[in-house]
PDB file of C-alpha atoms in Angstrom:
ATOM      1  CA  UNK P   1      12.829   5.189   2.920  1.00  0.00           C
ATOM      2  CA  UNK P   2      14.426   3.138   5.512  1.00  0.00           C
ATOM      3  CA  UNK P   3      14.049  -0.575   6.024  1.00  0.00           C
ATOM      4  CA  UNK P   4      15.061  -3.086   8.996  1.00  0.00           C
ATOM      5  CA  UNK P   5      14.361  -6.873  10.248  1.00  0.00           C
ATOM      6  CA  UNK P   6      13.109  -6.554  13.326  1.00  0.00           C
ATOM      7  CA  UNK P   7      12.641 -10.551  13.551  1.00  0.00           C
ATOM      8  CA  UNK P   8      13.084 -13.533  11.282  1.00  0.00           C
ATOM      9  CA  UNK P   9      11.993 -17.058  13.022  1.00  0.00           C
ATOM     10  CA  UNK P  10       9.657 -18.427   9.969  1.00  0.00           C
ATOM     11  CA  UNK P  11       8.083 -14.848   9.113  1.00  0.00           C
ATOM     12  CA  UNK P  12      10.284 -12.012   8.648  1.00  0.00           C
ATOM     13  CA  UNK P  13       9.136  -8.470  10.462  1.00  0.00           C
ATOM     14  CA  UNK P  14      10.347  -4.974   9.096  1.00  0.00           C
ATOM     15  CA  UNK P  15      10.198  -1.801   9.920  1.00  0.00           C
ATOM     16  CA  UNK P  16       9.926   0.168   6.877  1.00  0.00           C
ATOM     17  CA  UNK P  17       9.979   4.144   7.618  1.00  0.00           C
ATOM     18  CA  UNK P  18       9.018   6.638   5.106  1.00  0.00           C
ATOM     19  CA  UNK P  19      10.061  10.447   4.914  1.00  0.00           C
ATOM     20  CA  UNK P  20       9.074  13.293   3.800  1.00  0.00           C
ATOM     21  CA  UNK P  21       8.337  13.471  -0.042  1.00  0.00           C
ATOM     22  CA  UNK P  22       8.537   9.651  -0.435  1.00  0.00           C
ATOM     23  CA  UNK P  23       6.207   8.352  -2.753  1.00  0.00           C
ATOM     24  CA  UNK P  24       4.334   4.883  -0.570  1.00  0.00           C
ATOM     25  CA  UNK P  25       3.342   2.513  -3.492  1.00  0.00           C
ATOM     26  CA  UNK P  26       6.727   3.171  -4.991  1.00  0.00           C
ATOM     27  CA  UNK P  27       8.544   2.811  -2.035  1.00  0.00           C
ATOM     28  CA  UNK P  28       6.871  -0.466  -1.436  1.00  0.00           C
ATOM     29  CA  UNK P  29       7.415  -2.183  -4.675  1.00  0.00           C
ATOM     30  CA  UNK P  30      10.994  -0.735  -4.682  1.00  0.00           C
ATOM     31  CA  UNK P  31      11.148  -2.611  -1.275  1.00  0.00           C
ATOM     32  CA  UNK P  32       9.550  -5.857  -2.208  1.00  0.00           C
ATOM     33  CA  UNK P  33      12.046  -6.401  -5.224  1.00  0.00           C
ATOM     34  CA  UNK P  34      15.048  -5.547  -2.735  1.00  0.00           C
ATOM     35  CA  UNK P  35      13.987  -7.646   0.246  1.00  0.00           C
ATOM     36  CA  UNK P  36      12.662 -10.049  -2.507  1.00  0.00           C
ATOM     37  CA  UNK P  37       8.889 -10.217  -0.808  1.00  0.00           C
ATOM     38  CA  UNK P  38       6.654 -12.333  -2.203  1.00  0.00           C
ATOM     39  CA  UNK P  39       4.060 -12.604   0.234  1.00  0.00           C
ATOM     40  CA  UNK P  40       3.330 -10.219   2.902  1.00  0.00           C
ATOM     41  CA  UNK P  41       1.033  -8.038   4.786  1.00  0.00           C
ATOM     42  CA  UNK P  42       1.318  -5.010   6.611  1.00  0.00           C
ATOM     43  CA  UNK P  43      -0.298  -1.785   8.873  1.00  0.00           C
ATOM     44  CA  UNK P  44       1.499   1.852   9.015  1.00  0.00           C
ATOM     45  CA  UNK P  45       0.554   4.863  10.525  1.00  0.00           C
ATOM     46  CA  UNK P  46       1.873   8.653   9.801  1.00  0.00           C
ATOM     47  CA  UNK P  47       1.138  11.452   7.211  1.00  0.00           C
ATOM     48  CA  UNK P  48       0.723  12.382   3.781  1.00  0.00           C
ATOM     49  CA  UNK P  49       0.504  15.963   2.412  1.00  0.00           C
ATOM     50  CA  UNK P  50      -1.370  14.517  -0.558  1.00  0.00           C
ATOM     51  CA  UNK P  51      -3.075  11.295  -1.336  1.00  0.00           C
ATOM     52  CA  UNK P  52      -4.750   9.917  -4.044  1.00  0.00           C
ATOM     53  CA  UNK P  53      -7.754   7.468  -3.101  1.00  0.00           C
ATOM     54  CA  UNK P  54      -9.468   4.858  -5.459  1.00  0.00           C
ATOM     55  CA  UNK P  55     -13.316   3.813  -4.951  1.00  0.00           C
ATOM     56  CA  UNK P  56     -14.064   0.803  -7.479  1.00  0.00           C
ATOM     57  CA  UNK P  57     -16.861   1.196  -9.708  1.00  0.00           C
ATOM     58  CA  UNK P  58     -17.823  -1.874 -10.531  1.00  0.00           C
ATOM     59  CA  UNK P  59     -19.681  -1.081 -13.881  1.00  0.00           C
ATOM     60  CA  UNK P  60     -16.649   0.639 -15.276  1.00  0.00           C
ATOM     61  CA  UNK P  61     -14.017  -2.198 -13.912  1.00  0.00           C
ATOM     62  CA  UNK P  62     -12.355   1.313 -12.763  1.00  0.00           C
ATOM     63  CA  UNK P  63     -11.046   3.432 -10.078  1.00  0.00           C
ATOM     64  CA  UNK P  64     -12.948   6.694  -9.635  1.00  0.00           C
ATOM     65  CA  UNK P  65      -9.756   9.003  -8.263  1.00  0.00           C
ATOM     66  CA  UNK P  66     -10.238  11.014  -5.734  1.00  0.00           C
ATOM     67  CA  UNK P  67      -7.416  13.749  -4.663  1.00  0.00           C
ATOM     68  CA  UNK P  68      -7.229  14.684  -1.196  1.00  0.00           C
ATOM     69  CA  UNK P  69      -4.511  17.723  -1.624  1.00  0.00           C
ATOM     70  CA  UNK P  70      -3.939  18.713   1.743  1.00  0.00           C
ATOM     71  CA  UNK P  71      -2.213  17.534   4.981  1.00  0.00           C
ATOM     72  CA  UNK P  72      -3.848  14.311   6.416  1.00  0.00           C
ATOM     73  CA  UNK P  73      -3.306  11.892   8.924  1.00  0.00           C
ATOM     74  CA  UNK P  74      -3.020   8.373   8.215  1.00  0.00           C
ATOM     75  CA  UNK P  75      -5.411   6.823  10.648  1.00  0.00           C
ATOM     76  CA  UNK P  76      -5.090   3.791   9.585  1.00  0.00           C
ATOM     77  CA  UNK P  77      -3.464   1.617   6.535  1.00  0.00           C
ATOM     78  CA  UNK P  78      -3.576  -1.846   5.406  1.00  0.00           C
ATOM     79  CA  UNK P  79      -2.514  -4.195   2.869  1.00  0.00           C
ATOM     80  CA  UNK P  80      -0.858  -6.900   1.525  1.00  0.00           C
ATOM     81  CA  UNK P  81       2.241  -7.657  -0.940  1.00  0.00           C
ATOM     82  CA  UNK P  82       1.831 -10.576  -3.782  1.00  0.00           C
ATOM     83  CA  UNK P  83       2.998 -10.996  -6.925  1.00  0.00           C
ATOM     84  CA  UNK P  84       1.334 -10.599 -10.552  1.00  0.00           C
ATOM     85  CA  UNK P  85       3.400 -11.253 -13.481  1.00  0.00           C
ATOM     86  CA  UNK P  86       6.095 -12.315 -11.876  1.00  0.00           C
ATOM     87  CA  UNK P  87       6.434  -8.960 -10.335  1.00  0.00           C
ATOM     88  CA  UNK P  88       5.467  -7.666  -6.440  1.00  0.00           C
ATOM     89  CA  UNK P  89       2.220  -5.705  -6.548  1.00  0.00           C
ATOM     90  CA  UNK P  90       0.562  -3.294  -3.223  1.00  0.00           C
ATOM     91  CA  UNK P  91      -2.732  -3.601  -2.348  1.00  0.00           C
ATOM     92  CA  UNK P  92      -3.359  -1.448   0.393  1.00  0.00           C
ATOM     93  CA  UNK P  93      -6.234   0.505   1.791  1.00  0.00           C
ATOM     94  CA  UNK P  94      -6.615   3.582   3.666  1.00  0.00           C
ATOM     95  CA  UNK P  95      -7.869   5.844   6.053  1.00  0.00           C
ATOM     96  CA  UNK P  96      -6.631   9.734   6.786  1.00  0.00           C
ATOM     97  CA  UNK P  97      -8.022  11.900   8.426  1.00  0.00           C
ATOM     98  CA  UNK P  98      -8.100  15.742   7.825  1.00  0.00           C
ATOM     99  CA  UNK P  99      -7.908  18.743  10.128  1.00  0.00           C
ATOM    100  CA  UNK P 100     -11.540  19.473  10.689  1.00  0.00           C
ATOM    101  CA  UNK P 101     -11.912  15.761  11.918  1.00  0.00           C
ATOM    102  CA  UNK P 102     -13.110  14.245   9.343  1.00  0.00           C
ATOM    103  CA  UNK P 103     -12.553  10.944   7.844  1.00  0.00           C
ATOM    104  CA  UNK P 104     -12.127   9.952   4.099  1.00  0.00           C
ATOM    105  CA  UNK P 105     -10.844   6.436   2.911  1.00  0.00           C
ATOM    106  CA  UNK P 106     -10.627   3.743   0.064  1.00  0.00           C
ATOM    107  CA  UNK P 107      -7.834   2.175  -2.074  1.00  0.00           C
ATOM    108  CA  UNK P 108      -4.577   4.060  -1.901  1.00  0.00           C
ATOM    109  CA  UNK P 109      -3.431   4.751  -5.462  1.00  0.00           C
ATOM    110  CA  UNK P 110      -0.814   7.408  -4.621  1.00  0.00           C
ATOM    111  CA  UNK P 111       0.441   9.836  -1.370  1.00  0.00           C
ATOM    112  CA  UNK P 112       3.566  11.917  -0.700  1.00  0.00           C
ATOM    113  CA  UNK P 113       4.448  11.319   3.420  1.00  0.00           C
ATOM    114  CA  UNK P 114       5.392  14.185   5.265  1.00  0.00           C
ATOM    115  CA  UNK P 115       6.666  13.828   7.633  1.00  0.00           C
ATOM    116  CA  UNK P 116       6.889  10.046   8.205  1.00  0.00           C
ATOM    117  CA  UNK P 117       4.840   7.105   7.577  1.00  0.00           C
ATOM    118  CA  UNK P 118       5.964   4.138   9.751  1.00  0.00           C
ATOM    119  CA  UNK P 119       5.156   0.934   8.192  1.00  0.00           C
ATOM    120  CA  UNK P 120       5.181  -2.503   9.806  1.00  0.00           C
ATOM    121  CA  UNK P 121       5.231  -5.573   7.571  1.00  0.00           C
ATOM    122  CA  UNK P 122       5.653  -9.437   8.314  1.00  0.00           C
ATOM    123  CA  UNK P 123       6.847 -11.274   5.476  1.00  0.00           C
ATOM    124  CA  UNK P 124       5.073 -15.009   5.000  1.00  0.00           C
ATOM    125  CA  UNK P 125       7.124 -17.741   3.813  1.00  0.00           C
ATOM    126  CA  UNK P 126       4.435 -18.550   1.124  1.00  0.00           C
ATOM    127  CA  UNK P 127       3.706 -17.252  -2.028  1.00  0.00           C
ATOM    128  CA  UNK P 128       1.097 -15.318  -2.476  1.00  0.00           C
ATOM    129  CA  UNK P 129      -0.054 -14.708  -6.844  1.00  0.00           C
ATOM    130  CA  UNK P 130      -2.285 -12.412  -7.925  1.00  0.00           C
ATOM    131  CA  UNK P 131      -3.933 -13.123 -11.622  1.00  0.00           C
ATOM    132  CA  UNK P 132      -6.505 -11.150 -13.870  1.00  0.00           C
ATOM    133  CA  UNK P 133      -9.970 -11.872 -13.032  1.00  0.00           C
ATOM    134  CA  UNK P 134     -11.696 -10.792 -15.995  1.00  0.00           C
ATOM    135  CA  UNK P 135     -15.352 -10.867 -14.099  1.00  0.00           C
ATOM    136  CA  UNK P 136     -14.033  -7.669 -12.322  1.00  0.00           C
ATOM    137  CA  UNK P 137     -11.235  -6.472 -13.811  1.00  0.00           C
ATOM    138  CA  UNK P 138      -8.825  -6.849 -10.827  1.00  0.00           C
ATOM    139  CA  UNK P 139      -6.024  -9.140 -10.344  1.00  0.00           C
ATOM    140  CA  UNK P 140      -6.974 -11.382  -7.435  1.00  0.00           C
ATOM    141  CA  UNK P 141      -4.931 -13.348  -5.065  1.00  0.00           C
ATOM    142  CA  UNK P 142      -5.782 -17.212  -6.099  1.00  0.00           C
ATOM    143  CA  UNK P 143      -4.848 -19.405  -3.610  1.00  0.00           C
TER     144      UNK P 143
END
């Protein structure tokens, strides 16, 4: 992985470029704690040649996996960057889509690019915190 400022007046802008066999969610933290992120939000497009999506089920207070282990494209994928703990965590959703056209998406909990995933991400000068909501399990940004 591969990171630049592409701007800083107030918000900074990176380019953050993924390749092949580079793990996102890991890459992204590992960012965050080197750029020292705090509060962000960003879009990418690319590939994966496996990905691991999460659907919430709300009675469990769960992810439901669900493996996609083939080549996809990344249609579309979103998130944000706060921190929990004291520590940057990725939430970030996703779309790919496979060969025969279709579509699959939901929380990204894991995927390998290949051959590139090009991320773009604009840094807030704010905090953003994420704390355990124990109604649903999740740690929610609290504003």
């Amino acid at each position: 992985m591969k990171a630049r400022v592409l701007h800083e007046a107030g918000e900074r802008t990176f380019a953050v470029v993924f390749d092949t066999d580079d793990e996102v969610i890991g890459g992204l933290l590992d960012f965050a704690r080197r750029w020292k992120v705090t509060a962000a939000r960003f879009t990418a497009i690319g590939a994966f040649r496996r990905v691991t999506l999460g659907y919430f089920e709300w009675e469990r207070k769960d992810y439901r996996k669900i493996p996609i282990e083939e080549q996809v494209e990344v249609l579309t994928l979103a998130g944000d960057i706060a921190h929990a703990g004291g520590r940057p965590a990725v939430h970030a959703h996703v779309v790919v889509g496979k060969a025969d056209g279709t579509a699959h998406g939901g929380h990204l909990l894991e995927a390998h690019v290949r051959p590139t995933l090009e991320v773009m991400l604009v840094e807030s000068p704010a905090h953003l915190v994420r704390v355990h909501d124990d109604a649903t399990g999740l740690a929610l940004i609290r504003l």
